[in-house]
């Protein structure tokens, strides 16, 4: 069993929420609290959410994590 890790990032908008919801629907699990920061260059708030997933496969740097 291998635990995979991803950090989802994006603007603080509904698209980011859908990105996280899609990952949860595919079996990923929230890992910790979300983070927020102001991006002065774009004038937007940015979000980040760590997620993890246990898979029955050996880890490889060639894995497409979003496809797991």
mmCIF file of N, CA, C and O in Angstrom:
data_model
loop_
_atom_site.group_PDB
_atom_site.id
_atom_site.type_symbol
_atom_site.label_atom_id
_atom_site.label_comp_id
_atom_site.label_asym_id
_atom_site.label_seq_id
_atom_site.Cartn_x
_atom_site.Cartn_y
_atom_site.Cartn_z
ATOM 1 N N UNK A 1 0.860 -1.183 0.000
ATOM 2 C CA UNK A 1 0.000 0.000 0.000
ATOM 3 C C UNK A 1 0.896 1.233 0.000
ATOM 4 O O UNK A 1 1.864 1.307 0.740
ATOM 5 N N UNK A 2 0.567 2.181 -0.836
ATOM 6 C CA UNK A 2 1.309 3.432 -0.955
ATOM 7 C C UNK A 2 0.359 4.591 -0.713
ATOM 8 O O UNK A 2 -0.765 4.580 -1.210
ATOM 9 N N UNK A 3 0.797 5.587 0.035
ATOM 10 C CA UNK A 3 0.014 6.801 0.221
ATOM 11 C C UNK A 3 0.527 7.861 -0.735
ATOM 12 O O UNK A 3 1.709 8.205 -0.713
ATOM 13 N N UNK A 4 -0.366 8.359 -1.583
ATOM 14 C CA UNK A 4 -0.034 9.413 -2.531
ATOM 15 C C UNK A 4 -0.434 10.763 -1.953
ATOM 16 O O UNK A 4 -1.370 10.853 -1.161
ATOM 17 N N UNK A 5 0.252 11.810 -2.371
ATOM 18 C CA UNK A 5 0.017 13.163 -1.871
ATOM 19 C C UNK A 5 -0.102 14.112 -3.048
ATOM 20 O O UNK A 5 0.666 14.028 -4.009
ATOM 21 N N UNK A 6 -1.074 15.011 -2.960
ATOM 22 C CA UNK A 6 -1.228 16.077 -3.952
ATOM 23 C C UNK A 6 -1.527 17.372 -3.226
ATOM 24 O O UNK A 6 -2.147 17.369 -2.159
ATOM 25 N N UNK A 7 -1.112 18.482 -3.806
ATOM 26 C CA UNK A 7 -1.481 19.795 -3.297
ATOM 27 C C UNK A 7 -2.253 20.499 -4.403
ATOM 28 O O UNK A 7 -1.688 20.839 -5.451
ATOM 29 N N UNK A 8 -3.538 20.656 -4.183
ATOM 30 C CA UNK A 8 -4.388 21.346 -5.152
ATOM 31 C C UNK A 8 -4.316 22.840 -4.879
ATOM 32 O O UNK A 8 -4.389 23.267 -3.727
ATOM 33 N N UNK A 9 -4.173 23.642 -5.925
ATOM 34 C CA UNK A 9 -4.101 25.091 -5.772
ATOM 35 C C UNK A 9 -4.979 25.758 -6.812
ATOM 36 O O UNK A 9 -5.306 25.168 -7.847
ATOM 37 N N UNK A 10 -5.354 26.977 -6.538
ATOM 38 C CA UNK A 10 -6.138 27.738 -7.500
ATOM 39 C C UNK A 10 -6.691 28.994 -6.882
ATOM 40 O O UNK A 10 -6.522 29.254 -5.678
ATOM 41 N N UNK A 11 -7.350 29.779 -7.716
ATOM 42 C CA UNK A 11 -8.024 30.985 -7.237
ATOM 43 C C UNK A 11 -9.158 30.577 -6.295
ATOM 44 O O UNK A 11 -9.705 29.478 -6.407
ATOM 45 N N UNK A 12 -9.492 31.454 -5.369
ATOM 46 C CA UNK A 12 -10.575 31.184 -4.417
ATOM 47 C C UNK A 12 -11.906 31.408 -5.137
ATOM 48 O O UNK A 12 -12.527 32.466 -5.031
ATOM 49 N N UNK A 13 -12.323 30.386 -5.903
ATOM 50 C CA UNK A 13 -13.565 30.474 -6.660
ATOM 51 C C UNK A 13 -14.229 29.106 -6.733
ATOM 52 O O UNK A 13 -13.715 28.129 -6.194
ATOM 53 N N UNK A 14 -15.350 29.046 -7.413
ATOM 54 C CA UNK A 14 -16.082 27.777 -7.474
ATOM 55 C C UNK A 14 -15.292 26.713 -8.226
ATOM 56 O O UNK A 14 -15.428 25.522 -7.931
ATOM 57 N N UNK A 15 -14.447 27.089 -9.176
ATOM 58 C CA UNK A 15 -13.647 26.102 -9.910
ATOM 59 C C UNK A 15 -12.715 25.358 -8.951
ATOM 60 O O UNK A 15 -12.517 24.145 -9.097
ATOM 61 N N UNK A 16 -12.136 26.065 -7.988
ATOM 62 C CA UNK A 16 -11.274 25.406 -7.004
ATOM 63 C C UNK A 16 -12.093 24.436 -6.159
ATOM 64 O O UNK A 16 -11.667 23.308 -5.913
ATOM 65 N N UNK A 17 -13.273 24.865 -5.729
ATOM 66 C CA UNK A 17 -14.135 23.983 -4.934
ATOM 67 C C UNK A 17 -14.513 22.735 -5.726
ATOM 68 O O UNK A 17 -14.530 21.629 -5.178
ATOM 69 N N UNK A 18 -14.792 22.889 -7.013
ATOM 70 C CA UNK A 18 -15.111 21.735 -7.857
ATOM 71 C C UNK A 18 -13.896 20.816 -8.005
ATOM 72 O O UNK A 18 -14.043 19.595 -8.028
ATOM 73 N N UNK A 19 -12.696 21.397 -8.097
ATOM 74 C CA UNK A 19 -11.473 20.592 -8.210
ATOM 75 C C UNK A 19 -11.304 19.712 -6.969
ATOM 76 O O UNK A 19 -11.020 18.526 -7.069
ATOM 77 N N UNK A 20 -11.516 20.307 -5.793
ATOM 78 C CA UNK A 20 -11.401 19.543 -4.547
ATOM 79 C C UNK A 20 -12.520 18.509 -4.454
ATOM 80 O O UNK A 20 -12.282 17.344 -4.118
ATOM 81 N N UNK A 21 -13.741 18.898 -4.789
ATOM 82 C CA UNK A 21 -14.879 17.970 -4.733
ATOM 83 C C UNK A 21 -14.681 16.793 -5.673
ATOM 84 O O UNK A 21 -15.009 15.646 -5.322
ATOM 85 N N UNK A 22 -14.148 17.038 -6.856
ATOM 86 C CA UNK A 22 -13.879 15.965 -7.819
ATOM 87 C C UNK A 22 -12.859 14.986 -7.240
ATOM 88 O O UNK A 22 -13.038 13.767 -7.348
ATOM 89 N N UNK A 23 -11.800 15.492 -6.635
ATOM 90 C CA UNK A 23 -10.788 14.616 -6.018
ATOM 91 C C UNK A 23 -11.402 13.789 -4.895
ATOM 92 O O UNK A 23 -11.134 12.586 -4.786
ATOM 93 N N UNK A 24 -12.243 14.398 -4.062
ATOM 94 C CA UNK A 24 -12.891 13.658 -2.976
ATOM 95 C C UNK A 24 -13.789 12.557 -3.532
ATOM 96 O O UNK A 24 -13.818 11.441 -2.999
ATOM 97 N N UNK A 25 -14.491 12.848 -4.617
ATOM 98 C CA UNK A 25 -15.367 11.851 -5.236
ATOM 99 C C UNK A 25 -14.566 10.677 -5.802
ATOM 100 O O UNK A 25 -15.100 9.571 -5.940
ATOM 101 N N UNK A 26 -13.288 10.902 -6.099
ATOM 102 C CA UNK A 26 -12.424 9.852 -6.639
ATOM 103 C C UNK A 26 -11.623 9.140 -5.549
ATOM 104 O O UNK A 26 -10.702 8.383 -5.851
ATOM 105 N N UNK A 27 -11.984 9.378 -4.289
ATOM 106 C CA UNK A 27 -11.367 8.640 -3.197
ATOM 107 C C UNK A 27 -10.220 9.333 -2.483
ATOM 108 O O UNK A 27 -9.643 8.769 -1.556
ATOM 109 N N UNK A 28 -9.852 10.549 -2.891
ATOM 110 C CA UNK A 28 -8.824 11.289 -2.183
ATOM 111 C C UNK A 28 -9.406 11.802 -0.866
ATOM 112 O O UNK A 28 -10.617 11.962 -0.742
ATOM 113 N N UNK A 29 -8.551 12.056 0.124
ATOM 114 C CA UNK A 29 -8.973 12.473 1.459
ATOM 115 C C UNK A 29 -8.272 13.778 1.804
ATOM 116 O O UNK A 29 -7.068 13.933 1.542
ATOM 117 N N UNK A 30 -9.021 14.718 2.398
ATOM 118 C CA UNK A 30 -8.410 15.975 2.828
ATOM 119 C C UNK A 30 -7.303 15.693 3.827
ATOM 120 O O UNK A 30 -7.438 14.824 4.690
ATOM 121 N N UNK A 31 -6.217 16.437 3.723
ATOM 122 C CA UNK A 31 -5.084 16.289 4.638
ATOM 123 C C UNK A 31 -4.775 17.676 5.202
ATOM 124 O O UNK A 31 -4.157 18.506 4.538
ATOM 125 N N UNK A 32 -5.249 17.934 6.405
ATOM 126 C CA UNK A 32 -5.030 19.247 7.008
ATOM 127 C C UNK A 32 -6.029 20.271 6.521
ATOM 128 O O UNK A 32 -6.921 19.988 5.726
ATOM 129 N N UNK A 33 -5.834 21.474 7.006
ATOM 130 C CA UNK A 33 -6.732 22.580 6.680
ATOM 131 C C UNK A 33 -6.297 23.248 5.379
ATOM 132 O O UNK A 33 -5.125 23.185 5.003
ATOM 133 N N UNK A 34 -7.236 23.904 4.697
ATOM 134 C CA UNK A 34 -6.852 24.649 3.501
ATOM 135 C C UNK A 34 -6.003 25.862 3.897
ATOM 136 O O UNK A 34 -6.054 26.324 5.039
ATOM 137 N N UNK A 35 -5.254 26.369 2.943
ATOM 138 C CA UNK A 35 -4.452 27.578 3.155
ATOM 139 C C UNK A 35 -4.922 28.642 2.167
ATOM 140 O O UNK A 35 -5.333 28.321 1.046
ATOM 141 N N UNK A 36 -4.875 29.887 2.594
ATOM 142 C CA UNK A 36 -5.276 31.010 1.754
ATOM 143 C C UNK A 36 -4.181 32.061 1.784
ATOM 144 O O UNK A 36 -3.565 32.293 2.815
ATOM 145 N N UNK A 37 -3.954 32.702 0.652
ATOM 146 C CA UNK A 37 -2.975 33.782 0.577
ATOM 147 C C UNK A 37 -3.413 34.763 -0.501
ATOM 148 O O UNK A 37 -4.039 34.375 -1.494
ATOM 149 N N UNK A 38 -3.071 36.011 -0.305
ATOM 150 C CA UNK A 38 -3.379 37.041 -1.289
ATOM 151 C C UNK A 38 -2.273 37.088 -2.328
ATOM 152 O O UNK A 38 -1.091 37.188 -1.994
ATOM 153 N N UNK A 39 -2.652 37.012 -3.598
ATOM 154 C CA UNK A 39 -1.715 37.102 -4.715
ATOM 155 C C UNK A 39 -1.763 38.544 -5.226
ATOM 156 O O UNK A 39 -2.688 38.931 -5.940
ATOM 157 N N UNK A 40 -0.770 39.335 -4.839
ATOM 158 C CA UNK A 40 -0.758 40.757 -5.201
ATOM 159 C C UNK A 40 -0.683 40.960 -6.712
ATOM 160 O O UNK A 40 -1.241 41.928 -7.237
ATOM 161 N N UNK A 41 -0.024 40.072 -7.425
ATOM 162 C CA UNK A 41 0.113 40.218 -8.874
ATOM 163 C C UNK A 41 -1.231 40.137 -9.583
ATOM 164 O O UNK A 41 -1.484 40.859 -10.546
ATOM 165 N N UNK A 42 -2.105 39.239 -9.108
ATOM 166 C CA UNK A 42 -3.410 39.081 -9.757
ATOM 167 C C UNK A 42 -4.530 39.792 -8.998
ATOM 168 O O UNK A 42 -5.633 39.915 -9.517
ATOM 169 N N UNK A 43 -4.247 40.203 -7.766
ATOM 170 C CA UNK A 43 -5.278 40.853 -6.946
ATOM 171 C C UNK A 43 -6.319 39.875 -6.436
ATOM 172 O O UNK A 43 -7.417 40.279 -6.078
ATOM 173 N N UNK A 44 -5.986 38.570 -6.402
ATOM 174 C CA UNK A 44 -6.942 37.532 -5.988
ATOM 175 C C UNK A 44 -6.434 36.786 -4.762
ATOM 176 O O UNK A 44 -5.231 36.704 -4.529
ATOM 177 N N UNK A 45 -7.386 36.210 -4.055
ATOM 178 C CA UNK A 45 -7.043 35.251 -3.013
ATOM 179 C C UNK A 45 -6.781 33.922 -3.698
ATOM 180 O O UNK A 45 -7.463 33.553 -4.650
ATOM 181 N N UNK A 46 -5.767 33.202 -3.247
ATOM 182 C CA UNK A 46 -5.413 31.883 -3.780
ATOM 183 C C UNK A 46 -5.612 30.854 -2.682
ATOM 184 O O UNK A 46 -5.409 31.150 -1.503
ATOM 185 N N UNK A 47 -6.008 29.649 -3.058
ATOM 186 C CA UNK A 47 -6.272 28.562 -2.115
ATOM 187 C C UNK A 47 -5.329 27.405 -2.377
ATOM 188 O O UNK A 47 -4.885 27.192 -3.506
ATOM 189 N N UNK A 48 -5.091 26.628 -1.326
ATOM 190 C CA UNK A 48 -4.342 25.381 -1.447
ATOM 191 C C UNK A 48 -4.970 24.369 -0.495
ATOM 192 O O UNK A 48 -5.358 24.719 0.619
ATOM 193 N N UNK A 49 -5.090 23.127 -0.942
ATOM 194 C CA UNK A 49 -5.611 22.052 -0.109
ATOM 195 C C UNK A 49 -4.813 20.796 -0.385
ATOM 196 O O UNK A 49 -4.736 20.342 -1.531
ATOM 197 N N UNK A 50 -4.211 20.249 0.659
ATOM 198 C CA UNK A 50 -3.489 18.985 0.529
ATOM 199 C C UNK A 50 -4.492 17.844 0.588
ATOM 200 O O UNK A 50 -5.479 17.900 1.330
ATOM 201 N N UNK A 51 -4.244 16.811 -0.227
ATOM 202 C CA UNK A 51 -5.078 15.612 -0.234
ATOM 203 C C UNK A 51 -4.167 14.390 -0.323
ATOM 204 O O UNK A 51 -3.049 14.478 -0.837
ATOM 205 N N UNK A 52 -4.647 13.270 0.195
ATOM 206 C CA UNK A 52 -3.895 12.014 0.130
ATOM 207 C C UNK A 52 -4.824 10.890 -0.317
ATOM 208 O O UNK A 52 -6.052 10.998 -0.211
ATOM 209 N N UNK A 53 -4.197 9.813 -0.800
ATOM 210 C CA UNK A 53 -4.972 8.638 -1.206
ATOM 211 C C UNK A 53 -4.087 7.407 -1.073
ATOM 212 O O UNK A 53 -2.932 7.414 -1.516
ATOM 213 N N UNK A 54 -4.615 6.354 -0.464
ATOM 214 C CA UNK A 54 -3.919 5.080 -0.372
ATOM 215 C C UNK A 54 -4.261 4.249 -1.604
ATOM 216 O O UNK A 54 -5.437 4.116 -1.958
ATOM 217 N N UNK A 55 -3.222 3.721 -2.270
ATOM 218 C CA UNK A 55 -3.416 2.904 -3.469
ATOM 219 C C UNK A 55 -2.627 1.608 -3.345
ATOM 220 O O UNK A 55 -1.630 1.544 -2.639
ATOM 221 N N UNK A 56 -3.103 0.592 -4.032
ATOM 222 C CA UNK A 56 -2.417 -0.709 -4.070
ATOM 223 C C UNK A 56 -1.457 -0.733 -5.252
ATOM 224 O O UNK A 56 -1.666 -1.452 -6.230
ATOM 225 N N UNK A 57 -0.420 0.076 -5.172
ATOM 226 C CA UNK A 57 0.584 0.149 -6.235
ATOM 227 C C UNK A 57 1.869 0.686 -5.635
ATOM 228 O O UNK A 57 1.839 1.401 -4.634
ATOM 229 N N UNK A 58 2.970 0.336 -6.248
ATOM 230 C CA UNK A 58 4.248 0.898 -5.835
ATOM 231 C C UNK A 58 4.349 2.312 -6.379
ATOM 232 O O UNK A 58 3.931 2.595 -7.510
ATOM 233 N N UNK A 59 4.932 3.199 -5.583
ATOM 234 C CA UNK A 59 5.094 4.576 -6.032
ATOM 235 C C UNK A 59 6.129 4.665 -7.141
ATOM 236 O O UNK A 59 7.154 4.001 -7.123
ATOM 237 N N UNK A 60 5.847 5.527 -8.105
ATOM 238 C CA UNK A 60 6.782 5.840 -9.174
ATOM 239 C C UNK A 60 6.629 7.319 -9.505
ATOM 240 O O UNK A 60 5.507 7.839 -9.546
ATOM 241 N N UNK A 61 7.738 7.992 -9.733
ATOM 242 C CA UNK A 61 7.685 9.411 -10.100
ATOM 243 C C UNK A 61 6.975 9.632 -11.425
ATOM 244 O O UNK A 61 6.588 10.753 -11.743
ATOM 245 N N UNK A 62 6.794 8.573 -12.199
ATOM 246 C CA UNK A 62 6.089 8.679 -13.484
ATOM 247 C C UNK A 62 4.567 8.601 -13.335
ATOM 248 O O UNK A 62 3.846 8.787 -14.324
ATOM 249 N N UNK A 63 4.078 8.337 -12.123
ATOM 250 C CA UNK A 63 2.626 8.234 -11.905
ATOM 251 C C UNK A 63 1.943 9.553 -12.221
ATOM 252 O O UNK A 63 2.456 10.615 -11.893
ATOM 253 N N UNK A 64 0.806 9.470 -12.852
ATOM 254 C CA UNK A 64 -0.056 10.633 -13.032
ATOM 255 C C UNK A 64 -0.988 10.655 -11.821
ATOM 256 O O UNK A 64 -1.969 9.912 -11.763
ATOM 257 N N UNK A 65 -0.667 11.482 -10.834
ATOM 258 C CA UNK A 65 -1.389 11.436 -9.564
ATOM 259 C C UNK A 65 -2.875 11.723 -9.744
ATOM 260 O O UNK A 65 -3.709 11.113 -9.083
ATOM 261 N N UNK A 66 -3.227 12.637 -10.620
ATOM 262 C CA UNK A 66 -4.626 12.951 -10.838
ATOM 263 C C UNK A 66 -5.428 11.809 -11.434
ATOM 264 O O UNK A 66 -6.642 11.766 -11.349
ATOM 265 N N UNK A 67 -4.751 10.847 -12.028
ATOM 266 C CA UNK A 67 -5.417 9.702 -12.644
ATOM 267 C C UNK A 67 -5.562 8.538 -11.670
ATOM 268 O O UNK A 67 -6.147 7.518 -12.022
ATOM 269 N N UNK A 68 -5.065 8.678 -10.477
ATOM 270 C CA UNK A 68 -5.115 7.588 -9.500
ATOM 271 C C UNK A 68 -6.455 7.562 -8.795
ATOM 272 O O UNK A 68 -7.105 8.512 -8.616
#
